[in-house]
Amino acid sequence: MKATFLPINPPQRLLMGPGPINADPRVLRAMSSQLIGQYDPAMTGYMNEVMALYRGVFRSANAATLLVDGTSRAGIEAILVSAIRPGDKVLVPVFGRFGHLLCEIARRCRAEVHSIDVPWGEVFSAQQIEDAIKQVKPRLLLTVQGDTSTTMLQPLAELGEICRRHGVLFYTDATASLGGNALETDAWGLDAVSAGLQKCLGGPSGTAPITLSAAMVDVVRRRAHVEAGIRTDAHRDGEDEMIYSNYFDLGMILDYWGPERLNHHTEATSALFGARECARVLLEEGLDAAIARHKLHGDALLKGIQGMGLETFGNLEHKMNNVLGVVIPEGVHGEQVRQILLQDFGIEIGTSFGPLAGKIWRIGTMGYNARKDCVMQTLSALEAVLNRLGVRTTQGVAMQAAWDYYGESI
Ligand SMILES: *Cc1c(COP(=O)(O)O)cnc(C)c1O
């Protein structure tokens, strides 16, 4: 019998959806490096470097800055499972799919979950959130910074001070926004932030960088953990209920990343090499320069789409730099367009969920793909496909509009 399982050889694609996107080749090269032992000084040295690099990425002095092995939701879950005690009140401002995810995970942690809503395509004012905090009196505020489901970016800068005044711990999921939009962990008073690599950081999914304030570390540390059935922490009176997950027990993960290096899991070595290179690439460019690049190419895409006469989704004042919602024109089958883009151009753009399913496409310009050539290729391909399907756009206007925009801003 002939071998039927061929070596991996994925097709060439330009990933212009809401993530994942093409990984930076430097990240792929770093990930193909040979493995070393978990406690090899070279490995623990890399772990320490990763902590230092991600302090730069998160703009934080937090000692507790490390990687959770797993996709972005592993980072979310580690923080929520470790911080939420059964019965704790949490407040979740929901402006898209990932707000619902925070509610769902918090419920599994047996929190008393309170959520507030705005229509999809909008964000909350600081006043709306403070009013809800006054009413609910939560222990934690769980937010999403950039929700790719709606392309909106929730302003966070004022919320830390509000949380401090009301004695509330402040968390955000910055998976989709970090590296492409401003995030100031310390200056904005965040107690916990989690992220992933497959959006603006230009890496593969499977690693979740997180950072925790000293106050959040205290919360986690109050919850004793067990190792192989034996308590490793001295029991203290009034100690909070044990964290129910071993894998996501941040106390144990902190001990593994800390100077004691207590064995927990085997750090995902290749993934750590990739995460380290993602941060190196980003900080070499400069965080502010990378954010400006995401804004430039995100705006060029917007000008091109508007030039084509297509409508965009949501309040553009609060749009993330790195993803745009495009309203599918009347009479066009959104999935057919995506299929032709993929088959004939090798370009992938995003579909949508929930109330937006079948109504908008989501086009990303992020990480390694926040580049002029990616924007121009995507605009020209989309225009060609729409024309092929009988949608009248003036030929070439989209590209001219994007070029004009680049001309103005270079
Ligand atoms: C894309 C995205 C994620 C992804 O989570 P994974 O577990 O890596 O799939 C999480 N949160 C937000 C806000 C996102 O946009």
Tab-separated table of C-alpha atoms and ligand atoms in Angstrom:
chain	number	residue	atom	x	y	z
A	1	MET	CA	0.000	0.000	0.000
A	2	LYS	CA	1.262	3.456	-0.865
A	3	ALA	CA	1.843	5.908	1.939
A	4	THR	CA	-1.245	8.062	2.071
A	5	PHE	CA	-0.143	10.471	4.775
A	6	LEU	CA	2.127	12.993	3.162
A	7	PRO	CA	4.429	15.366	5.022
A	8	ILE	CA	2.763	18.557	6.237
A	9	ASN	CA	2.767	21.075	3.423
A	10	PRO	CA	-0.001	23.618	3.995
A	11	PRO	CA	-1.136	25.779	1.077
A	12	GLN	CA	0.214	29.323	0.767
A	13	ARG	CA	-2.337	31.623	2.363
A	14	LEU	CA	-2.544	35.282	3.241
A	15	LEU	CA	-4.507	35.328	6.498
A	16	MET	CA	-6.427	38.607	6.649
A	17	GLY	CA	-9.137	37.552	9.085
A	18	PRO	CA	-9.498	38.410	12.785
A	19	GLY	CA	-6.759	35.897	13.728
A	20	PRO	CA	-4.900	33.696	13.425
A	21	ILE	CA	-2.664	35.500	10.950
A	22	ASN	CA	0.567	34.462	9.248
A	23	ALA	CA	3.334	34.043	11.790
A	24	ASP	CA	6.437	36.178	11.455
A	25	PRO	CA	9.106	33.941	9.838
A	26	ARG	CA	11.467	34.860	12.685
A	27	VAL	CA	8.988	33.296	15.119
A	28	LEU	CA	8.762	30.121	13.040
A	29	ARG	CA	12.551	29.868	12.948
A	30	ALA	CA	12.801	30.326	16.719
A	31	MET	CA	10.211	27.578	17.212
A	32	SER	CA	12.197	25.083	15.172
A	33	SER	CA	15.143	25.286	17.597
A	34	GLN	CA	16.218	22.096	19.348
A	35	LEU	CA	14.677	21.230	22.752
A	36	ILE	CA	16.564	21.532	26.036
A	37	GLY	CA	15.786	20.242	29.522
A	38	GLN	CA	13.228	21.925	31.713
A	39	TYR	CA	15.796	22.911	34.374
A	40	ASP	CA	18.753	23.493	32.088
A	41	PRO	CA	20.129	26.898	33.103
A	42	ALA	CA	19.770	27.913	29.451
A	43	MET	CA	16.043	27.133	29.656
A	44	THR	CA	15.425	28.840	32.987
A	45	GLY	CA	17.424	31.748	31.583
A	46	TYR	CA	15.043	31.929	28.618
A	47	MET	CA	12.081	31.811	31.010
A	48	ASN	CA	13.476	34.796	32.899
A	49	GLU	CA	14.042	36.640	29.629
A	50	VAL	CA	10.449	35.923	28.596
A	51	MET	CA	9.230	37.459	31.872
A	52	ALA	CA	11.325	40.578	31.280
A	53	LEU	CA	10.282	40.867	27.617
A	54	TYR	CA	6.566	40.598	28.402
A	55	ARG	CA	6.874	43.254	31.116
A	56	GLY	CA	7.865	45.474	28.198
A	57	VAL	CA	4.948	44.258	26.064
A	58	PHE	CA	2.401	44.733	28.876
A	59	ARG	CA	4.039	48.002	30.042
A	60	SER	CA	4.212	46.693	33.580
A	61	ALA	CA	6.708	46.232	36.378
A	62	ASN	CA	4.744	43.209	37.649
A	63	ALA	CA	7.070	40.453	38.874
A	64	ALA	CA	4.276	37.976	38.053
A	65	THR	CA	4.507	38.190	34.260
A	66	LEU	CA	4.708	34.799	32.571
A	67	LEU	CA	3.211	32.389	30.059
A	68	VAL	CA	0.299	30.023	30.562
A	69	ASP	CA	0.613	27.043	28.200
A	70	GLY	CA	-2.551	26.826	26.159
A	71	THR	CA	-4.482	29.118	23.841
A	72	SER	CA	-5.615	32.566	24.946
A	73	ARG	CA	-8.549	31.168	26.815
A	74	ALA	CA	-6.102	29.192	28.974
A	75	GLY	CA	-4.792	32.555	30.175
A	76	ILE	CA	-8.329	33.808	30.779
A	77	GLU	CA	-9.302	30.646	32.603
A	78	ALA	CA	-6.142	30.543	34.755
A	79	ILE	CA	-6.820	34.073	35.980
A	80	LEU	CA	-10.544	33.595	36.557
A	81	VAL	CA	-10.237	30.181	38.204
A	82	SER	CA	-7.444	31.421	40.456
A	83	ALA	CA	-9.019	34.749	41.408
A	84	ILE	CA	-12.730	33.964	41.746
A	85	ARG	CA	-13.903	32.315	44.959
A	86	PRO	CA	-17.297	30.586	44.835
A	87	GLY	CA	-19.967	33.182	45.531
A	88	ASP	CA	-17.829	36.187	44.552
A	89	LYS	CA	-19.683	38.867	42.654
A	90	VAL	CA	-18.211	39.761	39.291
A	91	LEU	CA	-19.278	42.437	36.839
A	92	VAL	CA	-18.863	41.865	33.090
A	93	PRO	CA	-19.565	44.639	30.582
A	94	VAL	CA	-20.534	42.634	27.483
A	95	PHE	CA	-20.096	44.237	24.043
A	96	GLY	CA	-19.448	41.090	22.000
A	97	ARG	CA	-18.821	37.375	22.009
A	98	PHE	CA	-15.794	37.421	24.292
A	99	GLY	CA	-17.716	39.205	27.041
A	100	HIS	CA	-20.124	36.275	26.979
A	101	LEU	CA	-17.127	33.951	27.272
A	102	LEU	CA	-15.995	35.755	30.451
A	103	CYS	CA	-19.511	35.346	31.908
A	104	GLU	CA	-19.512	31.663	31.014
A	105	ILE	CA	-16.125	30.942	32.595
A	106	ALA	CA	-16.988	33.012	35.685
A	107	ARG	CA	-20.203	31.009	36.105
A	108	ARG	CA	-18.202	27.786	36.029
A	109	CYS	CA	-16.073	29.294	38.817
A	110	ARG	CA	-19.402	29.626	40.683
A	111	ALA	CA	-19.248	33.410	40.707
A	112	GLU	CA	-22.383	35.489	41.036
A	113	VAL	CA	-22.206	36.977	37.550
A	114	HIS	CA	-23.678	40.384	36.759
A	115	SER	CA	-23.437	41.672	33.205
A	116	ILE	CA	-24.335	44.909	31.479
A	117	ASP	CA	-24.874	45.236	27.736
A	118	VAL	CA	-24.579	47.694	24.890
A	119	PRO	CA	-25.648	47.009	21.314
A	120	TRP	CA	-22.977	45.219	19.249
A	121	GLY	CA	-20.822	47.840	17.541
A	122	GLU	CA	-20.700	50.117	20.599
A	123	VAL	CA	-18.612	50.276	23.803
A	124	PHE	CA	-19.309	51.402	27.383
A	125	SER	CA	-18.617	54.823	28.889
A	126	ALA	CA	-16.625	54.878	32.137
A	127	GLN	CA	-19.756	56.337	33.781
A	128	GLN	CA	-21.906	53.356	32.752
A	129	ILE	CA	-19.362	50.986	34.244
A	130	GLU	CA	-18.979	52.996	37.455
A	131	ASP	CA	-22.771	53.124	37.889
A	132	ALA	CA	-22.924	49.342	37.557
A	133	ILE	CA	-20.045	48.915	40.016
A	134	LYS	CA	-21.926	51.063	42.557
A	135	GLN	CA	-25.032	48.976	42.102
A	136	VAL	CA	-23.501	45.476	42.010
A	137	LYS	CA	-20.513	46.026	44.338
A	138	PRO	CA	-18.475	43.301	42.623
A	139	ARG	CA	-15.146	41.907	43.796
A	140	LEU	CA	-13.882	41.784	40.212
A	141	LEU	CA	-14.491	43.725	37.024
A	142	LEU	CA	-13.926	41.454	34.021
A	143	THR	CA	-13.471	43.276	30.724
A	144	VAL	CA	-12.459	42.591	27.137
A	145	GLN	CA	-10.261	45.283	25.596
A	146	GLY	CA	-10.688	44.472	21.917
A	147	ASP	CA	-13.559	42.186	21.014
A	148	THR	CA	-12.856	40.842	17.529
A	149	SER	CA	-16.474	39.693	17.196
A	150	THR	CA	-17.571	43.331	16.875
A	151	THR	CA	-14.169	44.958	16.088
A	152	MET	CA	-14.709	47.414	18.974
A	153	LEU	CA	-12.071	48.590	21.480
A	154	GLN	CA	-13.326	49.293	24.995
A	155	PRO	CA	-11.546	52.330	26.522
A	156	LEU	CA	-9.894	51.152	29.747
A	157	ALA	CA	-7.722	54.094	30.817
A	158	GLU	CA	-10.210	55.515	33.331
A	159	LEU	CA	-11.465	52.247	34.767
A	160	GLY	CA	-8.508	51.432	37.025
A	161	GLU	CA	-9.000	54.517	39.131
A	162	ILE	CA	-12.737	53.735	39.430
A	163	CYS	CA	-11.953	50.163	40.468
A	164	ARG	CA	-9.447	51.352	43.075
A	165	ARG	CA	-11.980	53.742	44.615
A	166	HIS	CA	-14.522	50.928	44.917
A	167	GLY	CA	-12.088	48.188	45.986
A	168	VAL	CA	-12.607	46.144	42.819
A	169	LEU	CA	-9.987	43.975	41.093
A	170	PHE	CA	-9.624	44.893	37.431
A	171	TYR	CA	-8.987	42.310	34.676
A	172	THR	CA	-8.908	42.585	30.904
A	173	ASP	CA	-8.633	40.114	28.026
A	174	ALA	CA	-6.226	41.885	25.660
A	175	THR	CA	-5.728	38.915	23.332
A	176	ALA	CA	-6.874	40.680	20.210
A	177	SER	CA	-5.627	44.173	20.992
A	178	LEU	CA	-2.176	43.820	22.584
A	179	GLY	CA	0.615	45.056	20.341
A	180	GLY	CA	-1.734	46.852	17.945
A	181	ASN	CA	-3.558	49.215	20.329
A	182	ALA	CA	-2.325	51.027	23.447
A	183	LEU	CA	-2.441	49.021	26.660
A	184	GLU	CA	-0.820	50.423	29.802
A	185	THR	CA	-1.132	47.759	32.466
A	186	ASP	CA	0.393	49.738	35.335
A	187	ALA	CA	-0.632	53.259	34.351
A	188	TRP	CA	-4.256	52.129	33.889
A	189	GLY	CA	-4.340	50.244	37.176
A	190	LEU	CA	-4.982	46.770	35.795
A	191	ASP	CA	-4.657	43.855	38.240
A	192	ALA	CA	-4.552	41.147	35.601
A	193	VAL	CA	-4.203	40.999	31.833
A	194	SER	CA	-4.152	37.961	29.565
A	195	ALA	CA	-3.280	37.705	25.890
A	196	GLY	CA	-2.350	35.352	23.071
A	197	LEU	CA	0.108	35.389	20.193
A	198	GLN	CA	-2.073	34.854	17.129
A	199	LYS	CA	-3.335	38.416	16.737
A	200	CYS	CA	-1.036	41.465	16.744
A	201	LEU	CA	1.956	39.564	18.172
A	202	GLY	CA	2.546	37.624	14.964
A	203	GLY	CA	2.849	34.140	16.455
A	204	PRO	CA	0.840	30.929	16.554
A	205	SER	CA	-1.971	30.282	19.009
A	206	GLY	CA	-1.122	28.018	21.930
A	207	THR	CA	0.579	30.377	24.373
A	208	ALA	CA	-1.063	32.892	26.694
A	209	PRO	CA	1.144	35.641	28.162
A	210	ILE	CA	-0.331	37.042	31.390
A	211	THR	CA	0.606	39.652	33.973
A	212	LEU	CA	-0.657	39.989	37.566
A	213	SER	CA	-0.392	42.907	39.998
A	214	ALA	CA	0.907	42.348	43.530
A	215	ALA	CA	-2.703	42.615	44.769
A	216	MET	CA	-3.795	39.860	42.381
A	217	VAL	CA	-0.863	37.669	43.437
A	218	ASP	CA	-2.009	38.089	47.066
A	219	VAL	CA	-5.511	36.952	46.104
A	220	VAL	CA	-4.118	33.862	44.386
A	221	ARG	CA	-1.693	33.105	47.229
A	222	ARG	CA	-4.465	33.085	49.804
A	223	ARG	CA	-5.798	29.947	48.161
A	224	ALA	CA	-3.674	27.015	49.314
A	225	HIS	CA	-2.827	24.377	46.767
A	226	VAL	CA	-2.064	20.693	46.939
A	227	GLU	CA	0.599	18.713	45.148
A	228	ALA	CA	-0.033	14.979	44.772
A	229	GLY	CA	-2.548	15.072	47.595
A	230	ILE	CA	-0.202	16.769	50.060
A	231	ARG	CA	-0.627	20.389	51.013
A	232	THR	CA	2.510	22.275	50.123
A	233	ASP	CA	1.344	25.504	51.777
A	234	ALA	CA	1.016	25.710	55.531
A	235	HIS	CA	-2.685	25.889	56.347
A	236	ARG	CA	-3.725	29.308	57.565
A	237	ASP	CA	-6.888	30.153	59.384
A	238	GLY	CA	-9.402	31.908	57.228
A	239	GLU	CA	-7.698	30.687	54.085
A	240	ASP	CA	-9.881	30.823	50.978
A	241	GLU	CA	-11.217	27.745	49.277
A	242	MET	CA	-8.692	25.847	47.179
A	243	ILE	CA	-8.452	26.579	43.450
A	244	TYR	CA	-10.237	23.666	41.775
A	245	SER	CA	-7.905	23.373	38.793
A	246	ASN	CA	-4.390	22.039	39.124
A	247	TYR	CA	-3.260	22.984	35.615
A	248	PHE	CA	-4.560	26.548	35.968
A	249	ASP	CA	-3.587	27.110	39.619
A	250	LEU	CA	-1.637	30.329	39.237
A	251	GLY	CA	-0.049	29.846	42.669
A	252	MET	CA	1.597	26.678	41.411
A	253	ILE	CA	2.458	28.226	38.043
A	254	LEU	CA	4.073	31.175	39.851
A	255	ASP	CA	6.136	28.764	41.966
A	256	TYR	CA	7.317	27.064	38.799
A	257	TRP	CA	8.342	30.339	37.155
A	258	GLY	CA	9.719	31.775	40.408
A	259	PRO	CA	13.159	31.278	41.958
A	260	GLU	CA	12.131	27.996	43.631
A	261	ARG	CA	11.173	26.431	40.288
A	262	LEU	CA	8.807	23.941	41.924
A	263	ASN	CA	7.827	21.375	39.357
A	264	HIS	CA	4.343	21.847	37.943
A	265	HIS	CA	4.017	21.191	34.195
A	266	THR	CA	6.828	20.838	31.643
A	267	GLU	CA	7.051	24.266	30.084
A	268	ALA	CA	6.086	24.042	26.387
A	269	THR	CA	9.608	24.679	25.139
A	270	SER	CA	9.016	25.329	21.435
A	271	ALA	CA	6.036	27.529	22.264
A	272	LEU	CA	8.175	29.512	24.710
A	273	PHE	CA	10.828	30.034	22.021
A	274	GLY	CA	8.083	31.381	19.771
A	275	ALA	CA	6.625	33.653	22.442
A	276	ARG	CA	10.082	35.002	23.232
A	277	GLU	CA	10.677	35.863	19.569
A	278	CYS	CA	7.216	37.500	19.237
A	279	ALA	CA	8.106	39.865	22.074
A	280	ARG	CA	11.606	40.475	20.704
A	281	VAL	CA	10.211	41.368	17.266
A	282	LEU	CA	7.643	43.707	18.802
A	283	LEU	CA	10.016	45.485	21.184
A	284	GLU	CA	12.705	45.782	18.549
A	285	GLU	CA	10.239	47.726	16.406
A	286	GLY	CA	9.074	49.581	19.511
A	287	LEU	CA	5.617	49.161	20.998
A	288	ASP	CA	4.491	52.669	20.035
A	289	ALA	CA	5.797	52.230	16.483
A	290	ALA	CA	3.990	48.884	16.186
A	291	ILE	CA	0.731	50.445	17.381
A	292	ALA	CA	1.172	53.295	14.875
A	293	ARG	CA	1.795	50.715	12.113
A	294	HIS	CA	-1.441	48.913	12.994
A	295	LYS	CA	-3.302	52.228	12.875
A	296	LEU	CA	-1.750	53.187	9.526
A	297	HIS	CA	-2.613	49.941	7.754
A	298	GLY	CA	-5.972	49.574	9.487
A	299	ASP	CA	-6.913	53.084	8.311
A	300	ALA	CA	-5.629	52.420	4.782
A	301	LEU	CA	-7.848	49.341	4.600
A	302	LEU	CA	-10.775	51.425	5.876
A	303	LYS	CA	-10.176	54.099	3.193
A	304	GLY	CA	-10.027	51.413	0.520
A	305	ILE	CA	-13.239	49.742	1.665
A	306	GLN	CA	-15.002	53.099	1.860
A	307	GLY	CA	-13.572	53.981	-1.570
A	308	MET	CA	-15.182	50.835	-2.916
A	309	GLY	CA	-18.510	52.146	-1.634
A	310	LEU	CA	-18.919	49.438	1.003
A	311	GLU	CA	-20.399	50.141	4.410
A	312	THR	CA	-18.446	49.425	7.574
A	313	PHE	CA	-19.770	48.054	10.860
A	314	GLY	CA	-19.855	49.688	14.265
A	315	ASN	CA	-18.811	52.976	15.791
A	316	LEU	CA	-15.595	53.826	13.944
A	317	GLU	CA	-14.488	56.092	16.797
A	318	HIS	CA	-14.011	52.988	18.905
A	319	LYS	CA	-12.748	50.595	16.244
A	320	MET	CA	-9.700	48.468	16.990
A	321	ASN	CA	-6.724	49.440	14.817
A	322	ASN	CA	-6.293	45.888	13.604
A	323	VAL	CA	-9.686	44.649	12.437
A	324	LEU	CA	-12.523	46.091	10.362
A	325	GLY	CA	-16.127	44.934	10.042
A	326	VAL	CA	-17.379	45.237	6.456
A	327	VAL	CA	-21.119	45.034	5.786
A	328	ILE	CA	-21.843	42.360	3.167
A	329	PRO	CA	-23.629	44.172	0.296
A	330	GLU	CA	-27.271	43.379	-0.474
A	331	GLY	CA	-27.722	40.307	-2.607
A	332	VAL	CA	-24.173	39.052	-2.028
A	333	HIS	CA	-23.587	35.687	-0.403
A	334	GLY	CA	-20.795	36.377	2.088
A	335	GLU	CA	-19.518	32.819	2.201
A	336	GLN	CA	-19.265	32.619	-1.593
A	337	VAL	CA	-17.020	35.680	-1.600
A	338	ARG	CA	-14.813	34.192	1.109
A	339	GLN	CA	-14.587	30.952	-0.827
A	340	ILE	CA	-13.504	32.620	-4.092
A	341	LEU	CA	-10.982	34.791	-2.224
A	342	LEU	CA	-9.478	31.655	-0.718
A	343	GLN	CA	-9.541	29.491	-3.838
A	344	ASP	CA	-8.458	31.990	-6.458
A	345	PHE	CA	-6.324	34.379	-4.408
A	346	GLY	CA	-5.216	32.343	-1.395
A	347	ILE	CA	-6.593	35.110	0.837
A	348	GLU	CA	-8.626	34.369	3.952
A	349	ILE	CA	-10.935	36.973	5.480
A	350	GLY	CA	-13.196	36.404	8.483
A	351	THR	CA	-16.829	35.525	8.827
A	352	SER	CA	-18.931	36.532	11.879
A	353	PHE	CA	-20.812	35.078	14.810
A	354	GLY	CA	-24.139	35.401	16.565
A	355	PRO	CA	-26.194	38.459	15.637
A	356	LEU	CA	-23.654	39.415	12.944
A	357	ALA	CA	-23.497	36.010	11.222
A	358	GLY	CA	-23.949	36.445	7.465
A	359	LYS	CA	-24.061	40.251	7.867
A	360	ILE	CA	-20.430	41.310	8.027
A	361	TRP	CA	-16.979	40.141	7.022
A	362	ARG	CA	-14.102	40.899	9.337
A	363	ILE	CA	-10.813	41.889	7.751
A	364	GLY	CA	-7.713	42.004	9.909
A	365	THR	CA	-4.478	43.911	9.404
A	366	MET	CA	-2.446	42.646	12.292
A	367	GLY	CA	0.960	41.508	13.429
A	368	TYR	CA	3.141	40.372	10.554
A	369	ASN	CA	0.284	41.159	8.123
A	370	ALA	CA	-0.147	44.800	9.138
A	371	ARG	CA	1.661	45.751	5.919
A	372	LYS	CA	0.935	47.793	2.823
A	373	ASP	CA	1.306	44.867	0.388
A	374	CYS	CA	-1.207	42.793	2.384
A	375	VAL	CA	-3.729	45.664	2.395
A	376	MET	CA	-3.333	46.307	-1.349
A	377	GLN	CA	-3.607	42.626	-2.276
A	378	THR	CA	-6.713	42.158	-0.147
A	379	LEU	CA	-8.470	45.250	-1.508
A	380	SER	CA	-7.750	44.383	-5.127
A	381	ALA	CA	-8.832	40.775	-4.688
A	382	LEU	CA	-12.035	41.706	-2.852
A	383	GLU	CA	-12.940	44.282	-5.478
A	384	ALA	CA	-12.299	41.796	-8.293
A	385	VAL	CA	-14.455	39.128	-6.634
A	386	LEU	CA	-17.311	41.568	-5.988
A	387	ASN	CA	-17.183	42.763	-9.601
A	388	ARG	CA	-17.189	39.164	-10.775
A	389	LEU	CA	-20.366	38.624	-8.759
A	390	GLY	CA	-22.018	41.655	-10.306
A	391	VAL	CA	-21.522	44.197	-7.492
A	392	ARG	CA	-20.768	47.458	-9.233
A	393	THR	CA	-17.722	49.222	-7.829
A	394	THR	CA	-15.766	51.699	-9.888
A	395	GLN	CA	-12.750	49.693	-11.019
A	396	GLY	CA	-9.611	50.382	-9.051
A	397	VAL	CA	-11.026	53.070	-6.754
A	398	ALA	CA	-10.364	51.063	-3.598
A	399	MET	CA	-6.667	50.716	-4.333
A	400	GLN	CA	-6.386	54.373	-5.357
A	401	ALA	CA	-8.040	55.432	-2.097
A	402	ALA	CA	-5.632	53.308	-0.074
A	403	TRP	CA	-2.643	54.589	-2.075
A	404	ASP	CA	-3.818	58.153	-1.554
A	405	TYR	CA	-4.076	57.492	2.153
A	406	TYR	CA	-0.570	56.058	2.307
A	407	GLY	CA	0.613	59.050	0.272
A	408	GLU	CA	-0.865	61.477	2.802
A	409	SER	CA	0.469	59.730	5.823
A	410	ILE	CA	3.958	58.668	4.762
B	1	LIG	C1	-9.219	35.863	19.351
B	1	LIG	C2	-9.571	36.100	20.766
B	1	LIG	C3	-9.359	35.112	21.726
B	1	LIG	C4	-8.827	33.780	21.286
B	1	LIG	O1	-8.835	32.783	22.229
B	1	LIG	P1	-8.145	31.399	21.865
B	1	LIG	O2	-8.331	30.570	23.063
B	1	LIG	O3	-6.689	31.681	21.589
B	1	LIG	O4	-8.820	30.883	20.647
B	1	LIG	C5	-9.649	35.420	23.043
B	1	LIG	N1	-10.152	36.627	23.391
B	1	LIG	C6	-10.372	37.594	22.465
B	1	LIG	C7	-10.897	38.918	22.892
B	1	LIG	C8	-10.099	37.351	21.130
B	1	LIG	O5	-10.334	38.271	20.201
